[in-house]
Structure formats: structure tokens, C-alpha cells
């Protein structure tokens, strides 16, 4: 693979059109973006304004999973492929208890008017699983001895709201669990459409995929 | 048409008393000289009249022709300007980053003067043609003489009835001093202005004054009866020669 | 006694050491380090800002210079913490000197903005310097079993300190005490009096024969060096460093707020300010909400500049004078 | 070659538009700091407050963000009025404004920021408007076309109108001239029958009021979150100082210079160098011409 353009941006960048234009000038087939929320939103807008001929766009864009940004950007997201942790697609049912957890989270946010993410798909299940695993380990070990707890977590498989989890040699997931999703068929800025299946088709992992990748421009009007 | 009466005025800064029992009368249409060397209280008196310093005792009044009395003793500087009193302050105090024209226009801030802005501007430019030439120049970039012209012009823009001029000669070359004093004298005549001028240049001041006061250590040391008295009285010479 | 203050300083350092040996919970050293670091920052800021009247908005730039000097040294030579701190001090001191030269003609707000600009430029440069991690930052794993002068310093069983937190705490505490001593020395020296004269009126000071230029350069250098020393252990403390956190404006703000709250006229002001504000921030971030950290700084700062313009020190002095009358 | 011209042309156009946007962020500070000598470092955070108000009006009632900015302007005017009242009585009156005043605004900055976090959380927020995400493509030649994003164009036009209006107000009206004179000589202004404190109060309130419309433009151009103000602190001060204190037109010009510099650097050298370039310009100007590019009197006094 040949890299034709690679640049960093500054968190204060107000407008990303010059960057996209400079990238487009190199006629890339794919644009991989690793960005924080401000840059993610700025680049999504720039993609809407300047456009691109690249066939695939996206990658590691933090922030597009947030309810506020999803609603704000709406149809501009179509065609972008991005990482995610949890989306309301039917194949995600293999995680027992996750949807019940999300339901509880969403109603609590609504009832108590909490200033947090309104949907909670992105982080809530994994944050819950985090503490759940720690809790299971503490109970199994029966003490707060850090060394023993650490060893237990490394050696055992856990079941939590995100399914079965086992850690590998360096503390990573033994089987990668990060999703790659593509934004499809988003028609307006209504937040609730992101709570229904179809707006973020799972491309990877293959065993739970709900759609195939389509070229960036074919998904945009 | 107004006459300025100051009676038994005391004033100072904090605990320091500068003016002590000052009584002055500036009759309508006359030019009165307030003479004294540096640090005797001339500027303090001027500031009192303009309301920048509040006197601790005594009164400052404007008497109109029809008998109306405007009490300025406790008035704000704004009210005093509205009453028709303008001051050419010591050291000129121009707005250095504004142009000549803008400085002049600011002089016409008073509501009554805004309507006659154009006429007054023309008058200022006729009085000091130099200002017309330098209309768009920044005030801070002009020479001392030009700045003094601008300061006088600016004060006139508010259509005053009483003009206070504080030390117009400071920092000017002798030839310019005499020109400036002459101009001020002419002003009194041509516009019928009542003028109180503070000066330490006795020679020049008494040339145009209808009467005068000498202020020493914050007290009126001498008050002349008329112009002739001011020019000829031995007291003046004594003070002037630096007794 | 002539050396009372110095003896107290020595006793305090010994006291810090005893603390590290007696207290078992690492957590206290974890938060204590931050408070002590702020104490150095506040004291350093005050030398230029409080004594000389020159407001430095770019404190974070000096702190980060120290931190990144340390990172570069770790990558290049794998040296220990003490060497990192010395080098961090030298480089940040040089930066201070350069700042002084570059901003000689600037006063008041202009100086403040120039220091801010300098910090931003440095941040951009560091973000492009891949050797120290670039914009993405880099992880720093502290050396296992570090030695200093042949002694094993950090080891769970055989070291002088059982863990890095204790070691970092002790080092920063020592630096804080030395900084305060330096600040107090400057305050009572010709340099301090000269800076005070500059603060009152630079023209007048110059007329009286105060070498304003030289004094300013000395002050920017010392102040910068102190901040660099305080910043050097940052990478080891966080075990990760990136430009965004090292150049965080919060450092600059705290470095200003603490002396303002404590009082800028004397060395004790920044110390009191750092103790109060630093503790309040650490406590609030633990037990309340982390955002309240900043709210506390904001409210306390506003309240203090309004009701106690000379800071806590000034407030005490006033009430003492009041009761004497 | 065509590609180069294409990039250059677009960089210039975007730079000018961006400059207009920066001017909208800086103009209030150009009044409060440039003309009145009040170091309102909370200004960028007030802009963020304005942006959140625009967000609130937009997301609750669907009000257009520009209109929302205009609606919130009176609120900011009152806020500025009140802040100056405190500032004057506590600091300016006693002549203690420099260091303590600075600290006061520093504190204010954090109070507003945390207030926003408590009210809105730390999420990024966007507004909806038909012109966001659309652009105007002008084909100039083979492989050369200029794309003008509407959100930047809206920001530029509104900023230009606001800046010109303020400039006209300050040069053509009696009160405006008094505003420009007030930092130069308060006593002389008193002698003109002007109450300088009232002038400063109203002018300061005007400067703060620009945070209403400026904040609205901010959220039109980019997503906002409470601490965004701190990121722009350097930029807005840089622009005001670069333009020369007291010069509104200088501020506009400096903003455009910074905008063009940033966009050219972003296009040809990479976006991450942009801040170093703009602050490099500022530092160079400060070191060699402290009065700024268009300032009249020396800034180094």
C-alpha cells in the first residue's frame, strides 16, 4: 500500500477543508482518519462541503459515536466507516443483558435529566463489563490482594453483558471485539434513528456482520 | 451672557488644602487673568470650576443676565459643560491617537453643541488655519504650538459662554506664546466670550486682561480693580519680579 | 539565630523523608506530589510576577520544557530522575533567558501574551518531534531498580523507597523547599529589591541606577529553571506524556492563581496559596466532581481578589496591624 | 500546476473566510482590551457561552443560529454591564486593575466554563441549519474550482457586517469617538462633558455583547464544548495585539492575515504547523514592532 498523504492536525483547527483538499489533490483510493471529536466533526463537514473521490473514508474517528455529534451531523455521516464498540444491530444479541442495560441507562438519563450521552451504546456496556469483571475477580479471589486479582483476571474467562471475554498475553482481548461499522441510510438529524438497527451496519467482525462495505460516494446523495 | 462668581472657596486633595478662601469674580464678556507662579493653586481652581475637584467650602455660581443663578458648586463635570463652561486644560490633554478633526468633534459632545457642529468646525478652522491643513493628522504627532491651537479649538466646539484657559503658554516658544495670547484676547472680543485665563507669564497675560488676580499659596494676594490697575499697580510688579 | 530558616528547611526535608518511610498508602504521595509541584510552580511564577510585576502566561511551556527534556534524556541516555531534573532545569532556564531577551521591550499585557505565544509555538514544535512521541505522546516506564551514587533507591524490599510515588514525592518536596529558600533569598537580596523597584516603575528604577535589563534576565532564567525542574518528573509521574497534557493551560492558571490567593509580596504567599488551592483541588476531584476543581479555582480567585487584594498574607498583616492600634 | 493553483486559490479563499470568522471572535476583545485597556481574558469563554445559548435556542425551538446569536446579544450586553460595574468599583477605582483585574477575569473564565460543564456536560455540540455542510462550487478552469463552505461564508458575512458596523459606530458617532478617546485621557473627556465611566461601561458591555453573535458563529463553524474558549484564548489576543490596540480595522486585517497564513500552511505544509506560524508572526511583531502592525502609539509603554 502506498501512502500518498499523511498529516497531523492541531486540536484548535477551525476548518478542515484545506486539509481535505490537499489530500484529494493526491487522488487517494482510501482516506484513513484518526481523529478526536473536534477533528472528526470538522472532517465530516469538510467531506460534505468539498467531497472526495476516495472509495473508502473513515477509520478511527473518536466522537462520531457520541449522541450529540451523531444527531448534529446526521446524513453527513453516510458512507463513513468507523470503529465502534456496540451498536443496536440484531447480531449484537449475542451479548446477554446488554440491551436491558442500555434500556435502563437510557431511561435513567431521561428521568433524571443527566448531562451524559443520551444513547450510551458506545461506552456503557464495556464500562459496565469492566467493573463487572473486576467484581467477579474480587469475589472469586476473596480478598483485595492486587497480585492475586490480577492473576485471576489473566487466567480466567469471564461472562458479562458483552459476552465471553478472555485476555491475551499482553492484556489485550484474546479475540478482537472492536466493531467496524459503516454509516448508512441516515436521512435526518433525529437522534432516535441511531437507536434503531440499520444506520450503522456492522462490517467486522465477519461473524456478526450485518452488511457489506459500499463505496463512500454510493451512499451519499 | 454669564458672570462667574466664586466665593470663599476652599479645596484640596485629601488632607492637603490647596485653595484657601478664594473669592473671584469674572464679569460678563471680560477676560480675567489669574496670575501666579507654578504650584500656587491656579490649576486646582480651574479644576474646581469644571467640577473635577469638589470644593470643601465656598461656592461657585454662574449668574445669567435674567437673574437666574446656576450653582456649580456640587455639579458634575457634565452638568458644568452643559451649563456652557469649557476648559482648555493645562498641558492641553488632547487625545493623541485621534485625528485633529476627531479631537475637535469630541469637543462638541455637549448636546446643545451638536447641532452647530459644522459651523463651529468652520470657525475653529478659520481661527486656526493650521488645524484645517492638518485635519486628518493624529493630534499626538503635531508640534506644541499646533497642539495648543487644537486644545483651544476643541474647547470652543462646545459653544461655551465661559471659557477657562489654563496656562496656554506652557512649553511654547516666546513668539508662539505671544501669538496664542493675542488669539485668546481676540476670542473674547469677537465671540463675546467670558474668559478666565490662568497664566504665569504675567507680561503676556496682562496685555489682554480686563482685570486680574494674583494667587499665592492658594490665597488671593491681589485683586485688580480694572485693566489699568492690573498693568500699573506696584503689587503686580513685585509679584512678577519674583518677590 | 542567623540560620533559623535554613535549619527549618533541613528539618522539613528530613520530615518528608520520614513520611515516606512511615506512611504506607501510596495514594497520599500521589496527590502530595501534585501539591508540591504546584508549590514550585507558584513560587517560580512569583519571582517574576509577584516581585517584578511581569505576568507569565506561559508557565506551562516551561514546565513542559522540563518534562520533555526528561523524556528526551530517558530515550537517549536512560538517566535517572535526579539527572532529568537537573537537565530540565538547565533547559527551561535557558528558555527563560531566551524569553527574557525576546521580550525585553515588552511590558504588562504584551509580555503576558508573548509568553503565551512562546508556549504555543513550543507545543507545536514538540508535537512534531517524533523522538519524544510527537502529538500522540509517549509512555514512560520508570527504570526498574534505579540507583543513585551506588544506592538502590526504589525497590519494594531493598530500596530506600518502596515505590516510585514515594521517591517522586520526596524529590518534589525537596525541590519545593529549595525553591522556597531561593525565593526567600531573592526577596531579601538586591535582586528582590531591584525587581520590586521595576514593579513600581521601570523608568524610575532605571533612573536610580537599577540594572533593570540584567535583573529581568536573571529573574526569567531562575523562574524558568525552577519550573523546568518541577516539570521534569512529570513523565515519570504520569508514566505517559503528550503535548496536550504537558502544555495544559491549567498549569499556567494555577501558577498565577496560587500566589494571588496567598499573596504576591512574600515567599510565603505562593506556599500558602499552593497548599490551600492544591489541596482543595485534589480533595474536590476525589470526592466531588472533577470539574469542580476549576470552579473552586475560579470562585476562590474572584473572591480573593475582591475581598483580600493582597492575598492571605496581606490580610493577616492588615489584621495584625489593626489589632496593634 | 493546475493542482497547485487550485490549492492556492482555495487556501486563499478559505483563509479570508476564516479570517472573517476570527475577526468575529476578536472584535469584542478589540473593544474591551484594545480600546478600554480592560484585560478581559474571559472573552473567548464568553463566546463559548454564546455558542451554547445558540445551541440551546437551536435545539429547543429550531431557531436559526445566527438569529439566536442576535437574540442573545442583549443578554450579553447586560452581563458585560454588570461585570464592568464590579470591575470598576473593585479594581479600576482604586487603581489596582492590572494584576488583580487579570486574576479576576481568569477566575471568571473558570466559573463560566464550569457552569457550562455543569449545565451541558462535556460533550461536543453542533447546531442544525440548512447552510451547514453545503458549499458553493465555482468552476474556474480545467481542474480548478473553488469550494466555499456556506458555514464559513455565513460566518464571514455576519462578521464583516458586525465589524464594519462597529467600526462605523466608533468613528461616526459622538459616543463612538468618546469610546476611542476614553483610554487616552479620561480627565480631558470629562472636560468635554462626557462621563468616562459611563462610556467605559457601555463600551465594555458592547464588547461583551459581541459574544452573543460571535458565539453563534463559532458553533456554526465548528463543534463546541465548554473548554474550547481556552484553546482560542491565544488566537484572539494574538489577533488584537497584531492588529494594534485600539484599531478595529487593524483587528479585521490581522484576523485575515492569520486566517490566510493558517490556511496556506495547512494546505501546503500540514495543518499541525498552523498555530506555530500564526504565533510566530505574533511573536516577531511583538519583538520588533510592539505597537502591533497597525497600532498608533507604542505598545511597550
Tab-separated table of N, CA, C and O in Angstrom, chain D residues 79-120:
chain	number	residue	atom	x	y	z
D	79	UNK	N	-24.827	41.411	30.793
D	79	UNK	CA	-23.761	40.710	31.512
D	79	UNK	C	-22.493	41.573	31.561
D	79	UNK	O	-21.869	41.743	32.611
D	80	UNK	N	-22.135	42.132	30.406
D	80	UNK	CA	-20.953	42.986	30.335
D	80	UNK	C	-21.099	44.203	31.238
D	80	UNK	O	-20.175	44.613	31.934
D	81	UNK	N	-22.295	44.765	31.215
D	81	UNK	CA	-22.603	45.930	32.049
D	81	UNK	C	-22.335	45.597	33.522
D	81	UNK	O	-21.650	46.340	34.227
D	82	UNK	N	-22.852	44.470	33.958
D	82	UNK	CA	-22.701	44.073	35.358
D	82	UNK	C	-21.237	43.777	35.702
D	82	UNK	O	-20.740	44.180	36.748
D	83	UNK	N	-20.568	43.078	34.798
D	83	UNK	CA	-19.168	42.744	35.065
D	83	UNK	C	-18.337	44.020	35.190
D	83	UNK	O	-17.519	44.157	36.094
D	84	UNK	N	-18.585	44.975	34.301
D	84	UNK	CA	-17.796	46.200	34.387
D	84	UNK	C	-18.086	46.945	35.686
D	84	UNK	O	-17.193	47.529	36.298
D	85	UNK	N	-19.353	46.899	36.098
D	85	UNK	CA	-19.735	47.558	37.336
D	85	UNK	C	-18.879	47.032	38.498
D	85	UNK	O	-18.341	47.800	39.285
D	86	UNK	N	-18.749	45.722	38.566
D	86	UNK	CA	-17.918	45.113	39.614
D	86	UNK	C	-16.459	45.489	39.394
D	86	UNK	O	-15.759	45.930	40.308
D	87	UNK	N	-16.005	45.327	38.164
D	87	UNK	CA	-14.608	45.591	37.838
D	87	UNK	C	-14.225	47.018	38.188
D	87	UNK	O	-13.187	47.274	38.792
D	88	UNK	N	-15.101	47.946	37.834
D	88	UNK	CA	-14.791	49.351	38.101
D	88	UNK	C	-14.737	49.622	39.600
D	88	UNK	O	-13.780	50.190	40.108
D	89	UNK	N	-15.781	49.189	40.290
D	89	UNK	CA	-15.859	49.513	41.716
D	89	UNK	C	-14.769	48.844	42.542
D	89	UNK	O	-14.274	49.421	43.501
D	90	UNK	N	-14.395	47.640	42.147
D	90	UNK	CA	-13.429	46.919	42.972
D	90	UNK	C	-11.983	47.211	42.548
D	90	UNK	O	-11.110	47.342	43.390
D	91	UNK	N	-11.740	47.294	41.258
D	91	UNK	CA	-10.349	47.399	40.816
D	91	UNK	C	-9.990	48.757	40.233
D	91	UNK	O	-9.061	49.410	40.680
D	92	UNK	N	-10.735	49.190	39.240
D	92	UNK	CA	-10.317	50.369	38.493
D	92	UNK	C	-10.308	51.612	39.370
D	92	UNK	O	-9.399	52.414	39.304
D	93	UNK	N	-11.326	51.730	40.210
D	93	UNK	CA	-11.468	52.906	41.042
D	93	UNK	C	-10.258	53.075	41.945
D	93	UNK	O	-9.786	54.183	42.167
D	94	UNK	N	-9.745	51.945	42.442
D	94	UNK	CA	-8.621	52.045	43.368
D	94	UNK	C	-7.292	51.935	42.630
D	94	UNK	O	-6.239	51.872	43.246
D	95	UNK	N	-7.354	51.874	41.306
D	95	UNK	CA	-6.117	51.825	40.531
D	95	UNK	C	-5.384	50.511	40.642
D	95	UNK	O	-4.194	50.420	40.399
D	96	UNK	N	-6.096	49.441	41.008
D	96	UNK	CA	-5.434	48.150	41.205
D	96	UNK	C	-5.797	47.189	40.092
D	96	UNK	O	-5.882	46.002	40.304
D	97	UNK	N	-6.027	47.744	38.896
D	97	UNK	CA	-6.625	46.862	37.901
D	97	UNK	C	-5.654	45.864	37.285
D	97	UNK	O	-6.044	44.781	36.909
D	98	UNK	N	-4.367	46.197	37.203
D	98	UNK	CA	-3.507	45.379	36.354
D	98	UNK	C	-3.497	43.896	36.736
D	98	UNK	O	-4.124	43.079	36.076
D	99	UNK	N	-2.809	43.574	37.815
D	99	UNK	CA	-2.653	42.157	38.151
D	99	UNK	C	-3.937	41.553	38.712
D	99	UNK	O	-4.362	40.473	38.339
D	100	UNK	N	-4.583	42.307	39.602
D	100	UNK	CA	-5.786	41.771	40.236
D	100	UNK	C	-6.935	41.673	39.245
D	100	UNK	O	-7.723	40.736	39.275
D	101	UNK	N	-7.019	42.664	38.367
D	101	UNK	CA	-8.064	42.625	37.351
D	101	UNK	C	-7.899	41.404	36.465
D	101	UNK	O	-8.854	40.710	36.127
D	102	UNK	N	-6.655	41.135	36.133
D	102	UNK	CA	-6.331	39.970	35.308
D	102	UNK	C	-6.797	38.701	36.011
D	102	UNK	O	-7.438	37.829	35.421
D	103	UNK	N	-6.475	38.619	37.298
D	103	UNK	CA	-6.854	37.438	38.067
D	103	UNK	C	-8.369	37.322	38.148
D	103	UNK	O	-8.930	36.231	38.088
D	104	UNK	N	-9.029	38.454	38.260
D	104	UNK	CA	-10.496	38.481	38.327
D	104	UNK	C	-11.097	37.839	37.071
D	104	UNK	O	-11.967	36.974	37.146
D	105	UNK	N	-10.581	38.232	35.917
D	105	UNK	CA	-11.129	37.679	34.676
D	105	UNK	C	-10.720	36.214	34.492
D	105	UNK	O	-11.453	35.424	33.909
D	106	UNK	N	-9.559	35.890	35.010
D	106	UNK	CA	-9.137	34.483	34.989
D	106	UNK	C	-10.152	33.640	35.749
D	106	UNK	O	-10.604	32.586	35.294
D	107	UNK	N	-10.515	34.119	36.926
D	107	UNK	CA	-11.487	33.409	37.744
D	107	UNK	C	-12.827	33.304	37.034
D	107	UNK	O	-13.456	32.241	37.005
D	108	UNK	N	-13.229	34.399	36.422
D	108	UNK	CA	-14.493	34.439	35.690
D	108	UNK	C	-14.509	33.390	34.589
D	108	UNK	O	-15.507	32.699	34.366
D	109	UNK	N	-13.362	33.282	33.907
D	109	UNK	CA	-13.219	32.299	32.836
D	109	UNK	C	-13.587	30.908	33.338
D	109	UNK	O	-14.373	30.186	32.717
D	110	UNK	N	-13.072	30.561	34.502
D	110	UNK	CA	-13.317	29.215	35.007
D	110	UNK	C	-14.732	29.048	35.524
D	110	UNK	O	-15.316	27.981	35.402
D	111	UNK	N	-15.263	30.101	36.089
D	111	UNK	CA	-16.633	29.997	36.599
D	111	UNK	C	-17.592	29.751	35.436
D	111	UNK	O	-18.458	28.869	35.494
D	112	UNK	N	-17.414	30.500	34.348
D	112	UNK	CA	-18.297	30.301	33.191
D	112	UNK	C	-18.105	28.899	32.622
D	112	UNK	O	-19.058	28.185	32.335
D	113	UNK	N	-16.833	28.510	32.492
D	113	UNK	CA	-16.551	27.200	31.885
D	113	UNK	C	-17.182	26.063	32.691
D	113	UNK	O	-17.843	25.178	32.134
D	114	UNK	N	-16.985	26.095	34.006
D	114	UNK	CA	-17.524	25.017	34.821
D	114	UNK	C	-19.039	25.089	34.863
D	114	UNK	O	-19.734	24.066	34.842
D	115	UNK	N	-19.566	26.317	34.856
D	115	UNK	CA	-21.023	26.463	34.786
D	115	UNK	C	-21.567	25.754	33.556
D	115	UNK	O	-22.578	25.044	33.619
D	116	UNK	N	-20.874	25.913	32.442
D	116	UNK	CA	-21.300	25.262	31.201
D	116	UNK	C	-21.200	23.744	31.322
D	116	UNK	O	-22.077	23.015	30.851
D	117	UNK	N	-20.127	23.280	31.954
D	117	UNK	CA	-19.976	21.828	32.107
D	117	UNK	C	-21.119	21.270	32.957
D	117	UNK	O	-21.719	20.253	32.628
D	118	UNK	N	-21.426	21.985	34.039
D	118	UNK	CA	-22.488	21.503	34.918
D	118	UNK	C	-23.829	21.508	34.183
D	118	UNK	O	-24.628	20.592	34.314
D	119	UNK	N	-24.050	22.528	33.374
D	119	UNK	CA	-25.330	22.639	32.698
D	119	UNK	C	-25.448	21.720	31.475
D	119	UNK	O	-26.460	21.103	31.237
D	120	UNK	N	-24.368	21.657	30.694
D	120	UNK	CA	-24.463	20.949	29.413
D	120	UNK	C	-23.625	19.677	29.331
D	120	UNK	O	-23.717	18.939	28.361
